Coordinates of C-alpha atoms and ligand atoms in Angstrom, one line a residue:
M107 CA -16.8 9.2 22.9
S108 CA -14.2 11.4 23.2
G109 CA -13.6 13.4 20.7
A110 CA -10.4 14.4 18.4
W111 CA -6.5 12.2 20.8
L112 CA -3.4 13.8 19.1
V113 CA -0.6 12.0 19.8
L114 CA 2.5 12.7 20.5
P115 CA 5.6 10.9 20.2
T116 CA 8.9 12.8 21.5
Y117 CA 12.3 11.8 22.0
N118 CA 14.3 15.1 23.1
E119 CA 12.4 17.2 22.2
A120 CA 12.8 19.8 24.8
E121 CA 12.7 22.6 21.7
N122 CA 10.0 21.8 20.1
L123 CA 6.9 20.7 22.9
E124 CA 5.7 23.7 23.7
S125 CA 5.0 25.7 21.1
M126 CA 3.6 22.9 19.2
I127 CA 1.5 22.4 22.1
A128 CA 1.2 25.7 22.0
A129 CA -0.2 25.6 17.9
V130 CA -1.8 22.4 17.7
L131 CA -5.0 23.9 20.6
P132 CA -6.0 26.0 18.7
R133 CA -5.9 23.9 15.5
L134 CA -7.4 21.4 17.4
A135 CA -10.7 23.0 18.4
E136 CA -10.8 25.0 15.1
S137 CA -12.1 21.3 13.7
G138 CA -15.0 21.7 16.3
V139 CA -15.0 17.8 18.0
E140 CA -14.1 18.0 21.9
H141 CA -10.2 17.4 21.3
H142 CA -6.9 16.1 23.5
V143 CA -3.3 15.6 23.2
L144 CA -1.7 12.8 24.7
V145 CA 2.4 13.5 25.0
V146 CA 4.0 9.4 24.6
D147 CA 7.3 10.4 25.8
D148 CA 10.6 8.0 25.9
G149 CA 12.3 8.6 29.5
S150 CA 14.3 12.3 27.2
P151 CA 16.9 13.3 28.4
D152 CA 16.5 16.8 27.9
G153 CA 13.8 16.7 29.7
T154 CA 10.8 16.9 27.3
G155 CA 8.9 15.1 29.9
R156 CA 8.9 17.8 32.7
I157 CA 8.1 20.0 29.8
A158 CA 5.1 18.0 29.0
D159 CA 3.8 17.3 33.1
R160 CA 4.0 21.1 33.6
L161 CA 2.4 21.3 30.5
A162 CA -0.4 18.8 31.6
S163 CA -1.1 21.2 34.7
E164 CA -1.3 24.5 32.1
H165 CA -3.3 23.3 29.8
P166 CA -6.7 20.5 30.5
E167 CA -6.6 19.1 27.0
V168 CA -3.3 17.4 27.4
E169 CA -2.1 14.1 28.8
V170 CA 1.3 12.6 29.5
L171 CA 2.2 9.4 29.4
H172 CA 6.1 8.8 30.7
R173 CA 8.2 5.4 29.6
A174 CA 11.2 4.0 30.7
A175 CA 13.0 4.5 28.3
K176 CA 13.8 5.2 24.7
A177 CA 11.9 1.7 22.9
G178 CA 10.7 2.9 19.7
L179 CA 8.1 5.1 17.4
G180 CA 6.0 2.1 16.9
P181 CA 5.0 1.0 20.3
A182 CA 5.1 5.1 21.9
Y183 CA 2.6 4.7 19.4
L184 CA 0.4 2.3 20.3
E185 CA 0.6 2.6 23.9
G186 CA -0.9 6.2 23.5
F187 CA -3.6 4.8 21.5
G188 CA -4.3 2.5 23.1
H189 CA -5.0 4.9 26.1
A190 CA -6.9 7.1 24.3
L191 CA -9.6 3.9 22.6
A192 CA -10.0 3.7 26.6
A193 CA -10.8 6.9 27.0
G194 CA -12.9 6.8 24.2
A195 CA -11.1 8.5 21.9
E196 CA -13.7 9.2 17.8
Y197 CA -10.5 9.6 16.1
L198 CA -7.5 9.1 16.9
L199 CA -4.3 11.5 15.1
E200 CA -0.6 11.2 14.8
M201 CA 1.8 13.5 14.2
D202 CA 5.9 13.9 14.1
A203 CA 6.6 16.2 17.5
D204 CA 8.9 18.7 15.2
F205 CA 6.8 20.9 13.1
S206 CA 7.1 18.2 9.7
H207 CA 4.2 18.2 10.1
D208 CA 1.9 21.6 9.4
P209 CA -0.1 22.0 13.3
G210 CA -2.4 23.8 10.3
E211 CA -3.3 21.1 8.9
L212 CA -5.1 18.9 11.9
P213 CA -9.2 20.4 11.6
R214 CA -8.6 18.6 7.3
L215 CA -7.5 16.0 8.2
I216 CA -10.3 14.9 11.2
Q217 CA -12.1 16.3 8.5
G218 CA -11.2 13.8 6.1
A219 CA -12.2 11.1 8.0
A220 CA -16.4 12.0 7.7
D221 CA -16.2 9.2 5.4
A222 CA -13.0 7.4 5.3
D223 CA -11.4 5.4 7.8
L224 CA -7.6 6.6 7.4
V225 CA -6.3 9.7 6.0
I226 CA -3.2 10.2 5.3
G227 CA -1.5 13.6 5.1
S228 CA 0.5 12.6 2.8
R229 CA 3.3 13.5 0.4
Y230 CA 3.2 12.3 -2.5
V231 CA 0.0 13.2 -4.1
A232 CA -0.5 16.1 -6.1
G233 CA -0.4 18.8 -4.5
G234 CA 1.7 17.7 -1.5
G235 CA 5.0 17.0 -1.5
V236 CA 9.1 18.3 0.9
E237 CA 10.0 21.1 1.0
N238 CA 14.3 22.0 1.6
W239 CA 15.0 18.0 1.0
G240 CA 18.6 17.2 -1.2
L241 CA 18.2 14.1 -4.8
V242 CA 19.3 12.1 -2.7
R243 CA 17.0 12.3 0.0
R244 CA 13.6 12.9 -1.9
A245 CA 14.8 10.1 -3.8
L246 CA 14.8 7.1 -1.0
S247 CA 12.4 8.1 0.7
R248 CA 10.4 8.2 -2.6
G249 CA 11.0 5.2 -3.7
G250 CA 11.2 3.1 -0.8
C251 CA 8.0 4.3 -0.2
L252 CA 7.3 3.3 -4.2
Y253 CA 9.1 0.0 -3.6
A254 CA 6.8 -0.9 -0.9
R255 CA 3.7 0.5 -2.6
A256 CA 4.3 -2.7 -5.3
L257 CA 5.3 -5.4 -3.2
L258 CA 1.9 -4.9 -1.0
R259 CA 0.0 -4.1 -3.9
V260 CA -1.8 -1.3 -2.4
P261 CA -2.6 2.2 -3.6
V262 CA -1.7 3.9 -1.2
R263 CA 0.9 6.7 -2.2
D264 CA 2.6 8.0 1.0
L265 CA 3.0 4.6 2.8
T266 CA 5.9 5.9 5.8
G267 CA 4.1 9.8 6.6
G268 CA 3.2 9.5 9.7
F269 CA 0.6 13.0 10.1
K270 CA -2.7 10.4 10.0
C271 CA -6.2 10.2 11.4
F272 CA -7.6 6.9 12.3
R273 CA -11.4 6.3 13.0
R274 CA -12.2 4.5 15.9
E275 CA -13.5 1.3 14.5
V276 CA -10.3 0.5 12.5
L277 CA -7.9 0.3 15.3
S278 CA -9.9 -1.4 17.7
T279 CA -10.5 -3.7 14.9
L280 CA -7.0 -4.5 14.2
D281 CA -5.1 -6.3 16.3
L282 CA -2.5 -4.1 17.4
S283 CA -0.6 -6.9 19.6
R284 CA 0.5 -8.0 16.9
V285 CA 2.6 -4.9 14.9
A286 CA 5.6 -5.4 15.0
A287 CA 7.2 -2.7 13.3
D288 CA 8.9 0.2 14.3
G289 CA 10.2 3.8 12.6
Y290 CA 9.3 3.8 9.1
G291 CA 8.0 0.0 8.7
F292 CA 4.7 0.8 11.5
Q293 CA 3.2 3.5 8.9
I294 CA 3.5 0.6 6.3
E295 CA 2.6 -1.9 8.6
M296 CA -1.1 0.1 9.9
T297 CA -1.5 1.1 6.4
Y298 CA -1.4 -2.2 5.1
R299 CA -3.6 -3.7 8.1
T300 CA -6.3 -1.2 7.2
L301 CA -6.6 -1.9 4.3
K302 CA -6.2 -5.4 4.3
A303 CA -9.0 -5.0 7.3
G304 CA -11.0 -3.3 4.2
F305 CA -11.8 -0.1 5.6
R306 CA -11.2 2.9 3.8
V307 CA -7.8 4.8 3.5
R308 CA -8.2 8.7 1.3
E309 CA -4.8 10.7 1.0
V310 CA -4.4 14.2 1.4
P311 CA -1.5 16.3 0.2
I312 CA 0.9 18.0 2.9
V313 CA 3.8 19.5 2.4
F314 CA 6.3 18.1 4.8
H315 CA 8.9 20.6 6.1
E316 CA 13.0 20.1 7.9
R317 CA 12.1 20.2 11.6
R318 CA 12.9 23.2 13.7
A319 CA 14.8 22.3 16.3
G320 CA 16.7 19.5 17.4
Q321 CA 18.2 15.7 15.3
S322 CA 16.1 12.9 13.7
K323 CA 16.0 9.9 15.5
M324 CA 15.4 7.7 12.1
S325 CA 18.5 6.8 11.3
A326 CA 19.2 4.9 8.1
T327 CA 19.3 1.5 9.7
I328 CA 15.8 2.1 10.8
A329 CA 14.7 3.3 6.7
L330 CA 16.5 -0.1 5.6
E331 CA 14.9 -2.3 8.0
A332 CA 11.9 -1.0 7.0
L333 CA 11.9 -2.1 3.6
W334 CA 13.7 -5.5 4.0
K335 CA 10.6 -6.0 6.4
V336 CA 7.7 -5.4 3.4
P337 CA 8.1 -9.0 2.3
A338 CA 8.0 -10.4 5.3
L339 CA 5.2 -8.1 6.0
R340 CA 2.9 -9.8 2.9
L341 CA 3.7 -13.3 4.6
K342 CA 2.6 -12.1 7.9
G343 CA -0.1 -11.1 6.1
R344 CA -1.2 -14.0 4.2
G345 CA 0.0 -15.5 7.4
D346 CA -3.3 -14.3 9.5
R347 CA -5.3 -16.5 6.9
R348 CA -4.4 -19.2 8.5
P349 CA -7.6 -21.0 9.2
Q350 CA -9.0 -22.2 12.4
C351 CA -10.2 -26.3 11.7
R352 CA -13.7 -27.3 12.9
S353 CA -14.1 -31.4 13.1
E354 CA -18.6 -30.0 12.4
G355 CA -19.9 -30.2 8.6
S356 CA -19.9 -26.7 7.8
R357 CA -22.8 -26.2 7.2
Q358 CA -23.6 -26.7 10.3
G359 CA -21.0 -24.8 11.9
W360 CA -22.9 -21.4 9.4
R361 CA -26.2 -21.8 10.4
R362 CA -25.5 -21.5 13.9
S363 CA -22.5 -19.7 13.4
L364 CA -24.9 -16.4 12.2
S365 CA -26.6 -16.6 14.7
S366 CA -24.4 -16.6 17.8
D367 CA -21.6 -14.7 18.4
A368 CA -19.4 -14.6 15.6
R369 CA -16.1 -14.2 17.6
Q370 CA -17.1 -17.8 19.0
H371 CA -15.2 -19.0 15.8
N372 CA -12.1 -17.2 16.2
P373 CA -11.6 -17.6 19.6
R374 CA -7.9 -15.6 19.8
G375 CA -9.0 -12.9 17.5
E376 CA -6.7 -13.0 14.3
P377 CA -7.0 -10.1 12.2
P378 CA -9.5 -10.9 8.5
M379 CA -7.6 -13.2 5.9
V380 CA -5.0 -10.6 4.6
G381 CA -4.0 -11.1 0.9
S382 CA -3.7 -9.0 -2.2
V383 CA -8.7 -10.1 -2.1
P384 CA -9.3 -7.1 1.1
D385 CA -12.3 -7.2 3.4
V386 CA -15.7 -6.1 3.2
T387 CA -18.2 -5.6 5.6
D388 CA -21.2 -5.0 6.7
S389 CA -20.9 -1.3 7.6
N390 CA -18.4 -0.8 3.7
F391 CA -20.5 -3.1 2.6
Q392 CA -22.7 -0.6 -0.4
A393 CA -19.5 2.0 -0.3
Q394 CA -17.3 -0.9 -1.8
V395 CA -19.9 -2.7 -3.2
I396 CA -22.5 -1.5 -4.3
E397 CA -21.7 2.2 -5.9
A398 CA -18.2 0.9 -7.1
D399 CA -17.4 1.7 -10.8
G400 CA -16.8 -2.2 -12.2
P401 CA -17.4 -5.3 -11.6
V402 CA -18.0 -6.8 -7.8
L403 CA -16.4 -10.1 -7.2
V404 CA -17.3 -10.7 -3.8
D405 CA -16.8 -14.0 -1.9
F406 CA -18.4 -15.4 1.2
W407 CA -16.4 -17.0 3.0
A408 CA -15.4 -17.7 6.9
P409 CA -12.1 -19.6 8.8
W410 CA -13.3 -23.0 9.4
C411 CA -14.8 -23.7 6.0
G412 CA -12.5 -26.0 3.7
P413 CA -13.5 -25.4 0.8
C414 CA -13.2 -21.6 1.0
R415 CA -9.3 -22.3 1.8
V416 CA -9.7 -24.4 -1.6
V417 CA -11.6 -20.9 -3.8
G418 CA -9.4 -18.7 -1.9
P419 CA -5.6 -19.3 -3.7
V420 CA -7.4 -19.6 -7.0
L421 CA -9.5 -15.4 -6.2
E422 CA -6.3 -14.0 -5.2
E423 CA -4.9 -15.0 -9.0
I424 CA -7.8 -13.9 -10.5
N425 CA -7.7 -10.7 -8.6
D426 CA -4.0 -9.7 -9.7
E427 CA -4.4 -11.5 -13.5
R428 CA -8.1 -9.3 -13.7
D429 CA -8.5 -5.3 -14.5
D430 CA -11.6 -5.8 -15.7
L431 CA -12.8 -7.4 -12.5
Q432 CA -12.2 -6.5 -8.6
V433 CA -12.7 -8.7 -5.7
V434 CA -13.3 -8.6 -3.1
K435 CA -14.3 -11.2 0.2
L436 CA -17.0 -11.4 3.6
N437 CA -16.4 -13.3 6.1
V438 CA -19.8 -14.2 6.7
D439 CA -19.3 -14.7 10.4
D440 CA -18.4 -11.7 11.6
N441 CA -20.8 -9.6 9.0
P442 CA -24.2 -11.6 8.2
Q443 CA -26.2 -8.8 7.5
T444 CA -25.0 -8.8 4.0
A445 CA -24.2 -12.8 3.5
Q446 CA -28.5 -12.9 4.2
S447 CA -30.1 -10.6 2.8
Y448 CA -27.9 -11.9 -0.4
G449 CA -29.5 -15.1 0.9
V450 CA -25.7 -17.0 1.2
M451 CA -27.6 -20.4 2.8
S452 CA -23.8 -22.6 2.4
I453 CA -20.1 -21.5 1.7
P454 CA -18.5 -20.7 -0.7
T455 CA -20.6 -18.8 -2.1
M456 CA -19.3 -15.7 -4.6
I457 CA -21.3 -12.6 -6.5
V458 CA -20.6 -11.4 -9.0
F459 CA -22.1 -7.6 -8.7
K460 CA -21.9 -5.6 -11.4
H461 CA -24.0 -1.5 -11.1
G462 CA -25.2 -2.6 -7.3
Q463 CA -27.3 -5.4 -8.7
E464 CA -26.0 -8.9 -8.2
A465 CA -25.3 -10.9 -11.9
H466 CA -23.7 -13.4 -10.9
K467 CA -23.7 -15.8 -8.3
V468 CA -21.9 -19.0 -7.9
V469 CA -21.9 -21.9 -5.3
G470 CA -19.0 -23.9 -4.5
A471 CA -15.6 -24.2 -5.0
M472 CA -14.6 -25.2 -8.5
P473 CA -10.8 -25.0 -10.6
K474 CA -9.6 -21.7 -11.4
G475 CA -11.1 -23.5 -15.5
R476 CA -14.6 -24.0 -14.4
L477 CA -14.9 -20.7 -12.6
E478 CA -13.3 -18.3 -15.7
Q479 CA -15.7 -20.3 -17.3
E480 CA -18.3 -19.0 -15.0
L481 CA -17.5 -15.7 -15.1
E482 CA -16.2 -14.8 -18.6
P483 CA -20.4 -14.3 -19.6
I484 CA -21.2 -11.6 -17.5
L485 CA -17.6 -9.5 -17.6
A486 CA -18.1 -10.2 -22.0
Ligands
GDP1 N1 8.0 8.4 22.1 C1 9.5 8.2 21.6 N2 8.8 9.1 20.3 C2 9.9 9.2 19.2 C3 10.9 8.1 19.4 N3 12.4 8.0 18.4 C4 11.3 9.3 17.6 N4 10.3 9.5 17.7 C5 9.0 10.9 17.7 O1 8.6 10.6 16.6 C6 8.8 11.5 16.1 C7 8.9 11.5 14.8 O2 11.0 11.7 14.6 P1 11.4 12.1 13.6 O3 12.9 11.9 14.9 O4 11.3 13.1 13.7 O5 11.6 11.2 12.9 P2 11.7 11.8 11.3 O6 11.4 13.0 11.1 O7 11.4 10.6 9.8 O8 13.4 12.6 11.3 C8 9.5 12.9 16.5 O9 8.5 13.5 17.1 C9 10.0 12.1 17.4 O10 10.3 13.1 18.9 C10 11.2 6.7 20.2 O11 11.7 6.1 20.6 N5 9.9 6.9 21.4
MG2 MG1 10.5 14.3 12.4

C-alpha cells in the first residue's frame, strides 16, 4: 500500500499549479502518511501540462497524467483514481487546483477517513460555508444540493462539492466504468453510489474560497445537466438492482454460493442493489446494525433469489414509510460471514435487531400487510 494520493485535475491552471503543489506537499506530509500528488491535465492550452512535468521532475512525490484534450472533470478523476489504485493508494483525495479548497484542511480529511470510508469537505454543515459568493450563486448551489438530497433520499448536505477523501475499499468496490456523470453530477453520483454500497460517509466543515487565479471551467450547462440527471441517477440505481436469473433452485444456489467464490454469481461484477434501502456488509455490520441507536431490519438476499425480488420493493416501501425502523440489506453471496453467524439458512430472511440483539426473524417472502403484522409487536 502506498498511502495518500491527491488527484488534482487541471485545465488551464498555469497560474495556480506551482503554488498549489508548494502548498499541498507540506500539508500532506503533516498528515503523517506516505503521499503522492497526481496531476491530471487535459492538454491545457495555457501550458499547465509543461509546468506539471517540471514540478514532477523537481518533486519525487508528484506525477502527471496527460490526456489529449479536455474531456471533463469526471473522466479526469476516474483515470486518476485508476492510476492511484494500481499504485496501491490507501486514501484517494479529490481537490480543485485553484485554491478554492484550503490545502490546510488536507490532514483533517485524511484523519477523518480513520473511521469513515468517504470524508466530504462540506460547505453545508455547521462551521462550513462559502466566501464572497453573491446571493444568487449561494442560492443555486444550496438549492441544487437540497434538491439532489431530497430526490435521492440521502442524508448528505454537500453533494456537489469536490473536496473529498475516499478510502481505497470504496473505489475498488464501485464499478467505476459505470460512472457516467461529469462536473457537479460526477460528485453527486460518486457520493450516492458510495452510500448505496453501504459505506460510511462523513461530512467535515470547510469554507470554500473564490478561485485564486484564472476562470471557472464549469458552465451553467454543466450545472443544469447535473440537476436534470439526478432523477435518472436514482432510476439507474434501481437498474443496478436487476438480478441475475438462475435456473437452479434457490436453496441449492445459496448453499453453493456460501462455499464458492461469491463473484461467480455476479460475473459481470454488477454493483449491489441500489434503492432507498442501503447495503451493509460483513465489515460494516457491527457499526451499521449492532451499534445502531434504533431497531434495524436486515434483509438477507442474493441476486439469484426470485422471492427476494418480491420482498425488495416491499421493504423499500416500509423503509420509506416508517420512521421507527431502519431497513438495510445484506447480499449473502458477498457477505457469507454475517449470514452464517445468524444462522441464515435460506433466503429471503429478515432479522430485526434491537440494541444489537436479534429480536425477531422472518423467513420467506410474504405480502406487505403480513410482514407489517409480524413487525408490529417488536416495534410497539
Ligand atoms: N483535467 C481536467 N480538469 C478539469 C476539467 N474541468 C475542470 N477541471 C479542473 O477541475 C477543478 C474544478 O474546476 P473549476 O472550473 O474550478 O470548477 P468550479 O470551482 O466549480 O468553478 C479545477 O482544478 C479545474 O482546472 C477538465 O475537463 N479536465
Ligand atoms: Mg474552482
